[in-house]
Short mmCIF file of C-alpha atoms and ligand atoms in Angstrom, two decimals:
data_model
loop_
_atom_site.label_atom_id
_atom_site.label_comp_id
_atom_site.label_asym_id
_atom_site.label_seq_id
_atom_site.Cartn_x
_atom_site.Cartn_y
_atom_site.Cartn_z
CA UNK M 1 -18.36 15.69 -10.26
CA UNK M 2 -20.17 13.15 -8.03
CA UNK M 3 -19.16 14.43 -4.63
CA UNK M 4 -20.37 11.53 -2.58
CA UNK M 5 -18.70 8.97 -4.80
CA UNK M 6 -15.33 10.76 -4.76
CA UNK M 7 -12.64 8.49 -3.35
CA UNK M 8 -10.85 10.03 -0.38
CA UNK M 9 -7.67 10.30 -2.40
CA UNK M 10 -6.56 13.48 -0.58
CA UNK M 11 -6.82 12.00 2.91
CA UNK M 12 -3.97 13.12 5.13
CA UNK M 13 -3.39 16.23 2.98
CA UNK M 14 -3.59 19.70 4.54
CA UNK M 15 -4.59 22.47 2.18
CA UNK M 16 -4.98 26.23 2.45
CA UNK M 17 -7.73 27.66 0.26
CA UNK M 18 -7.31 31.39 -0.37
CA UNK M 19 -10.40 33.21 -1.64
CA UNK M 20 -10.16 36.71 -3.13
CA UNK M 21 -12.76 39.31 -4.08
CA UNK M 22 -14.25 38.08 -7.32
CA UNK M 23 -17.87 37.31 -8.10
CA UNK M 24 -16.61 33.73 -8.63
CA UNK M 25 -15.94 33.54 -4.86
CA UNK M 26 -19.19 31.58 -4.51
CA UNK M 27 -17.62 28.78 -6.57
CA UNK M 28 -14.94 28.40 -3.88
CA UNK M 29 -17.67 27.07 -1.57
CA UNK M 30 -18.29 24.12 -3.87
CA UNK M 31 -14.53 23.68 -4.41
CA UNK M 32 -14.07 23.48 -0.64
CA UNK M 33 -16.74 20.74 -0.48
CA UNK M 34 -15.06 18.80 -3.29
CA UNK M 35 -11.67 18.93 -1.54
CA UNK M 36 -13.19 17.93 1.80
CA UNK M 37 -15.09 15.05 0.17
CA UNK M 38 -11.76 13.79 -1.09
CA UNK M 39 -10.47 13.60 2.44
CA UNK M 40 -8.34 16.78 2.63
CA UNK M 41 -8.42 19.09 5.61
CA UNK M 42 -8.78 22.67 4.41
CA UNK M 43 -8.13 25.99 6.15
CA UNK M 44 -9.77 28.93 4.39
CA UNK M 45 -8.22 32.40 4.23
CA UNK M 46 -10.29 35.22 2.72
CA UNK M 47 -9.33 38.69 1.64
CA UNK M 48 -11.50 41.52 2.91
CA UNK M 49 -13.20 41.93 -0.49
CA UNK M 50 -13.92 38.19 -0.69
CA UNK M 51 -16.02 38.56 2.47
CA UNK M 52 -18.25 41.04 0.55
CA UNK M 53 -19.24 38.20 -1.81
CA UNK M 54 -19.51 35.21 0.56
CA UNK M 55 -19.86 35.18 4.34
CA UNK M 56 -16.89 33.61 6.15
CA UNK M 57 -19.40 31.59 8.17
CA UNK M 58 -20.22 29.52 5.07
CA UNK M 59 -16.59 28.45 4.74
CA UNK M 60 -16.27 28.01 8.48
CA UNK M 61 -19.19 25.59 8.68
CA UNK M 62 -18.11 23.59 5.64
CA UNK M 63 -14.41 23.44 6.51
CA UNK M 64 -14.96 22.84 10.21
CA UNK M 65 -12.10 25.28 10.86
CA UNK M 66 -11.83 28.95 11.77
CA UNK M 67 -11.62 31.19 8.70
CA UNK M 68 -8.87 33.82 8.68
CA UNK M 69 -10.04 37.11 7.18
CA UNK M 70 -7.97 39.98 8.43
CA UNK M 71 -4.37 40.85 9.08
CA UNK M 72 -5.35 42.54 12.31
CA UNK M 73 -7.40 39.64 13.61
CA UNK M 74 -4.50 37.39 12.60
CA UNK M 75 -2.06 39.48 14.61
CA UNK M 76 -3.82 38.40 17.79
CA UNK M 77 -2.40 34.97 17.02
CA UNK M 78 0.77 35.49 15.04
CA UNK M 79 0.77 31.93 13.74
CA UNK M 80 -2.16 32.86 11.50
CA UNK M 81 0.15 35.13 9.52
CA UNK M 82 2.03 32.14 8.23
CA UNK M 83 0.85 29.20 6.17
CA UNK M 84 -0.18 26.52 8.70
CA UNK M 85 2.61 24.13 9.54
CA UNK M 86 2.48 20.93 7.53
CA UNK M 87 0.36 22.45 4.71
CA UNK M 88 0.87 20.43 1.53
CA UNK M 89 -0.41 23.10 -0.88
CA UNK M 90 -1.95 26.56 -1.10
CA UNK M 91 -4.79 27.00 -3.61
CA UNK M 92 -5.98 30.48 -4.49
CA UNK M 93 -9.39 30.29 -6.15
CA UNK M 94 -10.61 32.62 -7.41
CA UNK M 95 -7.61 34.96 -7.75
CA UNK M 96 -8.34 38.48 -9.02
CA UNK M 97 -6.00 40.41 -11.35
CA UNK M 98 -5.11 42.55 -8.34
CA UNK M 99 -4.19 39.48 -6.30
CA UNK M 100 -2.08 38.04 -9.16
CA UNK M 101 -0.15 41.31 -9.22
CA UNK M 102 0.45 41.23 -5.47
CA UNK M 103 1.51 37.57 -5.52
CA UNK M 104 3.85 38.21 -8.47
CA UNK M 105 5.70 41.16 -6.95
CA UNK M 106 5.49 40.13 -3.30
CA UNK M 107 3.19 42.80 -1.88
CA UNK M 108 1.88 41.86 1.54
CA UNK M 109 -0.93 44.24 2.47
CA UNK M 110 -3.52 41.66 3.51
CA UNK M 111 -3.51 38.38 5.36
CA UNK M 112 -3.53 36.16 2.28
CA UNK M 113 -0.72 37.90 0.41
CA UNK M 114 1.29 38.06 3.65
CA UNK M 115 0.85 34.31 4.11
CA UNK M 116 2.04 33.64 0.59
CA UNK M 117 5.42 35.12 1.44
CA UNK M 118 5.81 32.43 4.12
CA UNK M 119 4.62 29.48 2.01
CA UNK M 120 7.14 26.67 1.59
CA UNK M 121 4.65 24.39 -0.14
CA UNK M 122 3.52 24.31 -3.78
CA UNK M 123 0.86 26.76 -4.94
CA UNK M 124 -2.01 26.57 -7.41
CA UNK M 125 -3.66 29.80 -8.54
CA UNK M 126 -6.95 29.80 -10.44
CA UNK M 127 -7.61 33.35 -11.69
CA UNK M 128 -11.01 34.80 -12.57
CA UNK M 129 -11.45 38.23 -14.10
CA UNK M 130 -13.64 40.30 -16.36
CA UNK M 131 -13.35 40.55 -20.13
CA UNK M 132 -10.04 41.66 -21.53
CA UNK M 133 -8.09 41.75 -18.27
CA UNK M 134 -6.57 38.28 -18.75
CA UNK M 135 -4.90 39.48 -21.95
CA UNK M 136 -3.66 42.77 -20.53
CA UNK M 137 0.16 42.92 -20.77
CA UNK M 138 0.60 43.47 -17.02
CA UNK M 139 -1.55 40.45 -16.17
CA UNK M 140 0.29 38.36 -18.79
CA UNK M 141 3.59 39.47 -17.24
CA UNK M 142 2.47 38.65 -13.69
CA UNK M 143 1.31 35.18 -14.74
CA UNK M 144 4.65 34.62 -16.48
CA UNK M 145 6.52 35.67 -13.31
CA UNK M 146 4.48 33.33 -11.13
CA UNK M 147 4.87 30.38 -13.50
CA UNK M 148 8.62 31.02 -13.69
CA UNK M 149 8.69 30.55 -9.91
CA UNK M 150 6.94 27.18 -10.20
CA UNK M 151 3.44 28.35 -9.27
CA UNK M 152 0.74 26.43 -11.15
CA UNK M 153 -1.56 29.02 -12.74
CA UNK M 154 -4.70 27.50 -14.26
CA UNK M 155 -5.85 29.43 -17.31
CA UNK M 156 -9.35 30.81 -16.89
CA UNK M 157 -11.97 29.49 -19.28
CA UNK M 158 -13.77 31.23 -22.07
CA UNK M 159 -17.49 31.91 -21.76
CA UNK M 160 -20.08 34.42 -20.57
CA UNK M 161 -18.77 36.55 -17.72
CA UNK M 162 -20.74 38.25 -14.93
CA UNK M 163 -20.49 41.56 -16.86
CA UNK M 164 -22.31 40.01 -19.82
CA UNK M 165 -19.22 39.90 -22.02
CA UNK M 166 -18.04 36.65 -23.54
CA UNK M 167 -14.29 36.30 -23.02
CA UNK M 168 -11.58 34.25 -21.34
CA UNK M 169 -11.97 35.02 -17.67
CA UNK M 170 -14.20 32.40 -16.02
CA UNK M 171 -12.71 30.53 -13.09
CA UNK M 172 -11.36 27.12 -14.21
CA UNK M 173 -13.99 24.40 -13.74
CA UNK M 174 -13.99 22.78 -10.30
CA UNK M 175 -13.00 19.41 -11.78
CA UNK M 176 -9.90 21.03 -13.34
CA UNK M 177 -8.84 22.61 -10.05
CA UNK M 178 -9.36 19.34 -8.13
CA UNK M 179 -7.45 17.44 -10.82
CA UNK M 180 -4.58 19.91 -10.56
CA UNK M 181 -4.47 19.41 -6.77
CA UNK M 182 -4.49 15.63 -7.17
CA UNK M 183 -1.85 15.65 -9.88
CA UNK M 184 0.33 17.83 -7.65
CA UNK M 185 -0.09 15.85 -4.45
CA UNK M 186 -0.74 12.32 -5.73
CA UNK M 187 1.49 12.10 -8.81
CA UNK M 188 1.09 8.32 -8.97
CA UNK M 189 -2.40 7.15 -8.00
CA UNK M 190 -1.88 3.55 -9.10
CA UNK M 191 -3.25 2.13 -5.82
CA UNK M 192 -6.48 4.10 -5.99
CA UNK M 193 -9.42 1.82 -5.14
CA UNK M 194 -7.31 -0.58 -3.04
CA UNK M 195 -7.72 -1.19 0.66
CA UNK M 196 -4.41 -2.09 2.19
CA UNK M 197 -4.06 -3.71 5.60
CA UNK M 198 -0.51 -3.31 6.92
CA UNK M 199 0.97 -4.74 10.10
CA UNK M 200 4.09 -3.22 11.63
CA UNK M 201 6.41 -3.30 14.62
CA UNK M 202 7.10 -5.96 17.20
CA UNK M 203 4.65 -7.67 19.50
CA UNK M 204 5.16 -7.92 23.25
CA UNK M 205 4.28 -11.14 25.06
CA UNK M 206 3.83 -10.60 28.77
CA UNK M 207 5.70 -12.73 31.31
CA UNK M 208 4.29 -10.83 34.26
CA UNK M 209 2.88 -7.29 34.74
CA UNK M 210 6.34 -5.69 34.20
CA UNK M 211 8.25 -8.05 31.88
CA UNK M 212 7.71 -9.20 28.34
CA UNK M 213 9.35 -11.01 25.44
CA UNK M 214 9.75 -8.93 22.30
CA UNK M 215 12.18 -8.33 19.42
CA UNK M 216 14.21 -5.59 17.76
CA UNK M 217 11.64 -4.48 15.18
CA UNK M 218 11.30 -0.67 14.99
CA UNK M 219 8.19 -0.70 12.79
CA UNK M 220 9.85 1.62 10.22
CA UNK M 221 9.36 -0.70 7.24
CA UNK M 222 5.65 -1.27 7.91
CA UNK M 223 5.02 2.43 8.53
CA UNK M 224 6.82 3.23 5.26
CA UNK M 225 4.57 0.76 3.39
CA UNK M 226 1.46 2.33 4.94
CA UNK M 227 2.63 5.82 3.97
CA UNK M 228 3.56 4.81 0.42
CA UNK M 229 0.22 3.04 -0.15
CA UNK M 230 -1.61 6.12 1.15
CA UNK M 231 0.43 8.40 -1.11
CA UNK M 232 -0.47 6.24 -4.10
CA UNK M 233 -4.20 6.51 -3.47
CA UNK M 234 -5.00 3.43 -1.35
CA UNK M 235 -7.12 3.41 1.79
CA UNK M 236 -4.90 2.09 4.54
CA UNK M 237 -5.38 0.46 7.95
CA UNK M 238 -2.17 0.10 9.94
CA UNK M 239 -2.16 -2.42 12.79
CA UNK M 240 0.92 -1.67 14.83
CA UNK M 241 2.71 -3.17 17.77
CA UNK M 242 4.48 -0.82 20.23
CA UNK M 243 6.90 1.51 18.40
CA UNK M 244 8.36 4.98 18.90
CA UNK M 245 7.05 6.18 15.53
CA UNK M 246 4.43 8.81 14.70
CA UNK M 247 1.76 7.13 12.54
CA UNK M 248 1.25 8.63 9.08
CA UNK M 249 -1.69 11.05 8.74
CA UNK M 250 -4.64 9.87 6.70
CA UNK M 251 -4.21 6.25 7.75
CA UNK M 252 -6.46 4.43 10.23
CA UNK M 253 -4.23 3.16 13.01
CA UNK M 254 -4.94 0.31 15.43
CA UNK M 255 -2.51 -0.04 18.33
CA UNK M 256 -1.97 -3.56 19.66
CA UNK M 257 0.49 -5.20 22.02
CA UNK M 258 0.49 -9.00 21.78
CA UNK M 259 0.47 -11.44 18.86
CA UNK M 260 -3.07 -12.42 19.88
CA UNK M 261 -4.29 -8.80 19.75
CA UNK M 262 -2.59 -8.33 16.39
CA UNK M 263 -4.22 -11.51 15.07
CA UNK M 264 -7.65 -10.40 16.32
CA UNK M 265 -7.36 -6.95 14.78
CA UNK M 266 -6.08 -8.23 11.42
CA UNK M 267 -8.85 -10.84 11.30
CA UNK M 268 -11.44 -8.11 11.95
CA UNK M 269 -10.18 -6.01 9.03
CA UNK M 270 -9.39 -8.91 6.71
CA UNK M 271 -12.69 -9.02 4.78
CA UNK M 272 -12.35 -5.27 4.07
CA UNK M 273 -8.83 -5.55 2.62
CA UNK M 274 -7.80 -6.17 -0.96
CA UNK M 275 -4.12 -6.50 -0.02
CA UNK M 276 -2.45 -7.46 3.26
CA UNK M 277 1.19 -6.61 3.90
CA UNK M 278 2.50 -8.36 7.01
CA UNK M 279 5.60 -6.36 7.92
CA UNK M 280 5.23 -6.94 11.68
CA UNK M 281 7.75 -9.05 13.55
CA UNK M 282 5.22 -11.19 15.36
CA UNK M 283 6.41 -13.28 18.30
CA UNK M 284 6.67 -16.97 17.45
CA UNK M 285 6.48 -18.06 21.09
CA UNK M 286 4.79 -16.62 24.14
CA UNK M 287 4.73 -17.57 27.83
CA UNK M 288 2.13 -20.29 28.33
CA UNK M 289 1.01 -18.48 31.49
CA UNK M 290 1.32 -14.89 32.65
CA UNK M 291 2.11 -14.34 36.32
CA UNK M 292 -0.55 -12.11 37.87
CA UNK M 293 1.99 -10.46 40.19
CA UNK M 294 5.58 -9.44 39.47
CA UNK M 295 7.76 -12.56 39.68
CA UNK M 296 10.30 -12.42 42.51
CA UNK M 297 13.84 -13.66 42.11
CA UNK M 298 14.29 -14.34 45.84
CA UNK M 299 15.72 -17.79 46.46
CA UNK M 300 15.94 -18.64 42.74
CA UNK M 301 19.21 -19.44 40.97
CA UNK M 302 17.60 -19.87 37.55
CA UNK M 303 14.27 -19.56 35.85
CA UNK M 304 12.80 -21.61 33.03
CA UNK M 305 9.93 -20.09 31.11
CA UNK M 306 7.41 -22.40 29.55
CA UNK M 307 6.68 -20.99 26.10
CA UNK M 308 3.92 -22.00 23.73
CA UNK M 309 3.68 -21.23 20.05
CA UNK M 310 1.90 -17.94 19.20
CA UNK M 311 -0.69 -17.82 16.42
CA UNK M 312 0.87 -17.72 12.95
CA UNK M 313 -1.19 -14.82 11.69
CA UNK M 314 -0.24 -15.06 8.03
CA UNK M 315 -1.04 -18.76 7.91
CA UNK M 316 -4.41 -18.02 9.58
CA UNK M 317 -5.24 -15.25 7.10
CA UNK M 318 -4.10 -17.37 4.19
CA UNK M 319 -6.51 -20.13 5.24
CA UNK M 320 -9.50 -17.76 5.36
CA UNK M 321 -8.80 -15.58 2.36
CA UNK M 322 -11.36 -14.86 -0.31
CA UNK M 323 -9.70 -12.56 -2.84
CA UNK M 324 -6.99 -10.81 -0.80
CA UNK M 325 -3.40 -10.64 -1.99
CA UNK M 326 -1.07 -11.66 0.83
CA UNK M 327 2.44 -10.29 1.17
CA UNK M 328 4.78 -11.49 3.91
CA UNK M 329 8.21 -10.46 5.14
CA UNK M 330 11.07 -12.76 5.99
CA UNK M 331 13.79 -11.41 8.25
CA UNK M 332 16.63 -13.89 7.91
CA UNK M 333 20.20 -14.20 9.07
CA UNK M 334 21.34 -16.95 6.62
CA UNK M 335 20.18 -18.64 3.38
CA UNK M 336 17.85 -15.68 2.91
CA UNK M 337 16.27 -16.65 -0.40
CA UNK M 338 15.81 -20.36 0.41
CA UNK M 339 14.17 -19.60 3.78
CA UNK M 340 11.97 -16.92 2.27
CA UNK M 341 10.87 -19.23 -0.55
CA UNK M 342 9.90 -21.89 2.00
CA UNK M 343 7.76 -19.30 3.87
CA UNK M 344 6.18 -18.06 0.61
CA UNK M 345 5.03 -21.60 -0.21
CA UNK M 346 4.37 -22.78 3.36
CA UNK M 347 2.17 -19.82 4.28
CA UNK M 348 0.41 -19.68 0.90
CA UNK M 349 1.54 -16.13 0.08
CA UNK M 350 1.53 -14.21 -3.20
CA UNK M 351 4.83 -12.49 -2.50
CA UNK M 352 7.45 -12.26 0.20
CA UNK M 353 9.98 -9.54 0.96
CA UNK M 354 13.15 -11.17 2.22
CA UNK M 355 15.93 -9.32 3.92
CA UNK M 356 19.18 -10.19 5.58
CA UNK M 357 18.98 -8.50 8.97
CA UNK M 358 22.68 -9.00 9.61
CA UNK M 359 23.59 -6.75 6.66
CA UNK M 360 25.41 -3.54 7.61
CA UNK M 361 23.07 -0.50 7.45
CA UNK M 362 19.91 -2.54 6.81
CA UNK M 363 17.28 -4.30 8.89
CA UNK M 364 16.01 -3.64 12.42
CA UNK M 365 15.99 -0.03 13.56
CA UNK M 366 17.76 1.26 10.48
CA UNK M 367 16.25 3.90 8.16
CA UNK M 368 17.52 1.88 5.21
CA UNK M 369 16.93 -1.60 3.95
CA UNK M 370 17.83 -3.94 1.10
CA UNK M 371 15.56 -6.78 0.03
CA UNK M 372 14.72 -9.49 -2.45
CA UNK M 373 11.06 -9.72 -3.43
CA UNK M 374 9.96 -13.23 -4.44
CA UNK M 375 6.55 -13.98 -5.89
CA UNK M 376 4.61 -17.18 -6.31
CA UNK M 377 4.84 -16.87 -10.09
CA UNK M 378 8.61 -17.33 -9.82
CA UNK M 379 9.51 -13.67 -10.15
CA UNK M 380 12.53 -12.49 -8.20
CA UNK M 381 13.59 -8.87 -7.88
CA UNK M 382 16.55 -7.61 -5.89
CA UNK M 383 16.75 -4.13 -4.37
CA UNK M 384 20.02 -2.71 -3.05
CA UNK M 385 20.39 -0.59 0.08
CA UNK M 386 18.01 2.40 0.02
CA UNK M 387 15.64 4.25 2.36
CA UNK M 388 12.76 2.15 3.71
CA UNK M 389 10.34 4.69 2.22
CA UNK M 390 11.82 4.23 -1.24
CA UNK M 391 11.93 0.47 -0.86
CA UNK M 392 8.26 0.59 0.18
CA UNK M 393 7.43 2.15 -3.19
CA UNK M 394 9.36 -0.55 -5.05
CA UNK M 395 7.61 -3.28 -3.04
CA UNK M 396 4.20 -1.79 -3.87
CA UNK M 397 5.12 -1.67 -7.57
CA UNK M 398 6.20 -5.33 -7.43
CA UNK M 399 2.95 -6.33 -5.74
CA UNK M 400 0.92 -4.29 -8.23
CA UNK M 401 2.70 -6.04 -11.10
CA UNK M 402 2.40 -9.60 -9.72
CA UNK M 403 2.04 -12.11 -12.55
CA UNK M 404 -1.63 -12.74 -13.26
CA UNK M 405 -1.38 -16.45 -12.31
CA UNK M 406 -0.54 -15.62 -8.71
CA UNK M 407 -2.99 -12.80 -8.24
CA UNK M 408 -6.03 -13.47 -6.20
CA UNK M 409 -7.47 -10.06 -6.97
CA UNK M 410 -6.70 -7.34 -9.47
CA UNK M 411 -3.90 -5.00 -8.40
CA UNK M 412 -4.03 -2.83 -11.51
CA UNK M 413 -5.39 0.68 -11.67
CA UNK M 414 -9.16 0.53 -11.33
N1 CTP H 1 4.30 -13.98 10.96
C1 CTP H 1 3.00 -14.14 11.37
N2 CTP H 1 2.72 -14.69 12.58
C2 CTP H 1 3.72 -15.15 13.37
C3 CTP H 1 5.07 -15.03 12.96
C4 CTP H 1 5.32 -14.44 11.74
O1 CTP H 1 2.10 -13.74 10.66
N3 CTP H 1 3.43 -15.68 14.55
C5 CTP H 1 4.56 -13.37 9.66
C6 CTP H 1 5.49 -12.19 9.72
O2 CTP H 1 4.79 -11.00 9.88
C7 CTP H 1 6.17 -12.24 8.38
C8 CTP H 1 6.20 -13.72 8.03
O3 CTP H 1 5.21 -14.33 8.86
O4 CTP H 1 5.44 -11.58 7.38
C9 CTP H 1 7.49 -14.39 8.31
O5 CTP H 1 7.90 -14.12 9.62
P1 CTP H 1 9.21 -14.75 10.22
O6 CTP H 1 9.30 -14.43 11.67
O7 CTP H 1 10.38 -14.41 9.35
O8 CTP H 1 8.90 -16.26 9.98
P2 CTP H 1 8.38 -17.38 10.89
O9 CTP H 1 7.22 -18.00 10.19
O10 CTP H 1 8.15 -16.91 12.26
O11 CTP H 1 9.61 -18.39 10.82
P3 CTP H 1 11.03 -18.37 11.61
O12 CTP H 1 10.86 -17.45 12.78
O13 CTP H 1 11.19 -19.77 11.97
O14 CTP H 1 12.04 -17.89 10.62
#
């Protein structure tokens, strides 16, 4: 497995790697490197006997995190007794026959087996044991029990064992373990190899140091697109206006305020991107001048603001594109499809996601949305009310499947 060439497909994923006392413990060092190279953050937990084979310091240096080794050390900080919050999976590699037995029946006499009883996330166990043990009826029964509970147990491989015997007992190859982690956490990696630039949220155009013009965009749709693209294997940069949302992990986030800042940031990342999804609600107009001091109302009966047109970012990007696929959004209140089609053509886009923001339960601020996706090749797909996260997946599938005539770069699996 070419470590340095591995795409960071596991970025944003938090893993716990449990290492038990088998001679194959040294292979967990390389497994840790492979998982880290794929972008995962990994906390290592070792049983006491594992520390007899490999020093915790090795894992500590390579993971960049403190290694948990003992129940008693863990008690100093009770949180170490539980699987770290937000962990996406626990991987036990290598797992001894003794550890399989403890995991199967729920014994909790060391830090790793205690943690397992608190795990809410999926688990992958890669056993390693000496000749004959794997076929012993108790081991077979424990594996059956674990699998019945949904634990993924990777069969050990056949070959020469440390004892000199040739039997089924070698730890599954590193590539198999990494593949199992990927298949578990990234079930659909159809955006692997793509670099997706997403804009989200409103922009704020300053009137004076305390006032601005903005709009009702919450940013939820753009954040959902960024998260979905990440989950499907893409590298993602999210350029976001001010929102109340927590940005998705594993995504590079650029915070901006005005349409100009958003334009500048998107232009900077444009050459890098293969696909741009413009979900931001960018201001169309901005005050021609910003007052340096807070404007006073004293003596005034009315106020007229002089607004100038803000940069049309999509039109700008469209004019300078090389091979990027451009996807716009159209938030409309009437004649949704006709207006969206005019924007698709006018801005030179490959696809546009049109939605009626007056629809009950959809649009600004809502967790749900309904949309029609139009593409330059004449395709039209309607999606009823659903969560923005689910709609994001449908939008990505539509963009991936754009008719070849309107693609400016390949969206297929690479
Ligand atoms: N957009 C943009 N720059 C702007 C305004 C909009 O890049 N200054 C993008 C939006 O992010 C969206 C698409 O253009 O992807 C359509 O935005 P929308 O506000 O619906 O369209 P406008 O072109 O502004 O037209 P109108 O406001 O007249 O409907």
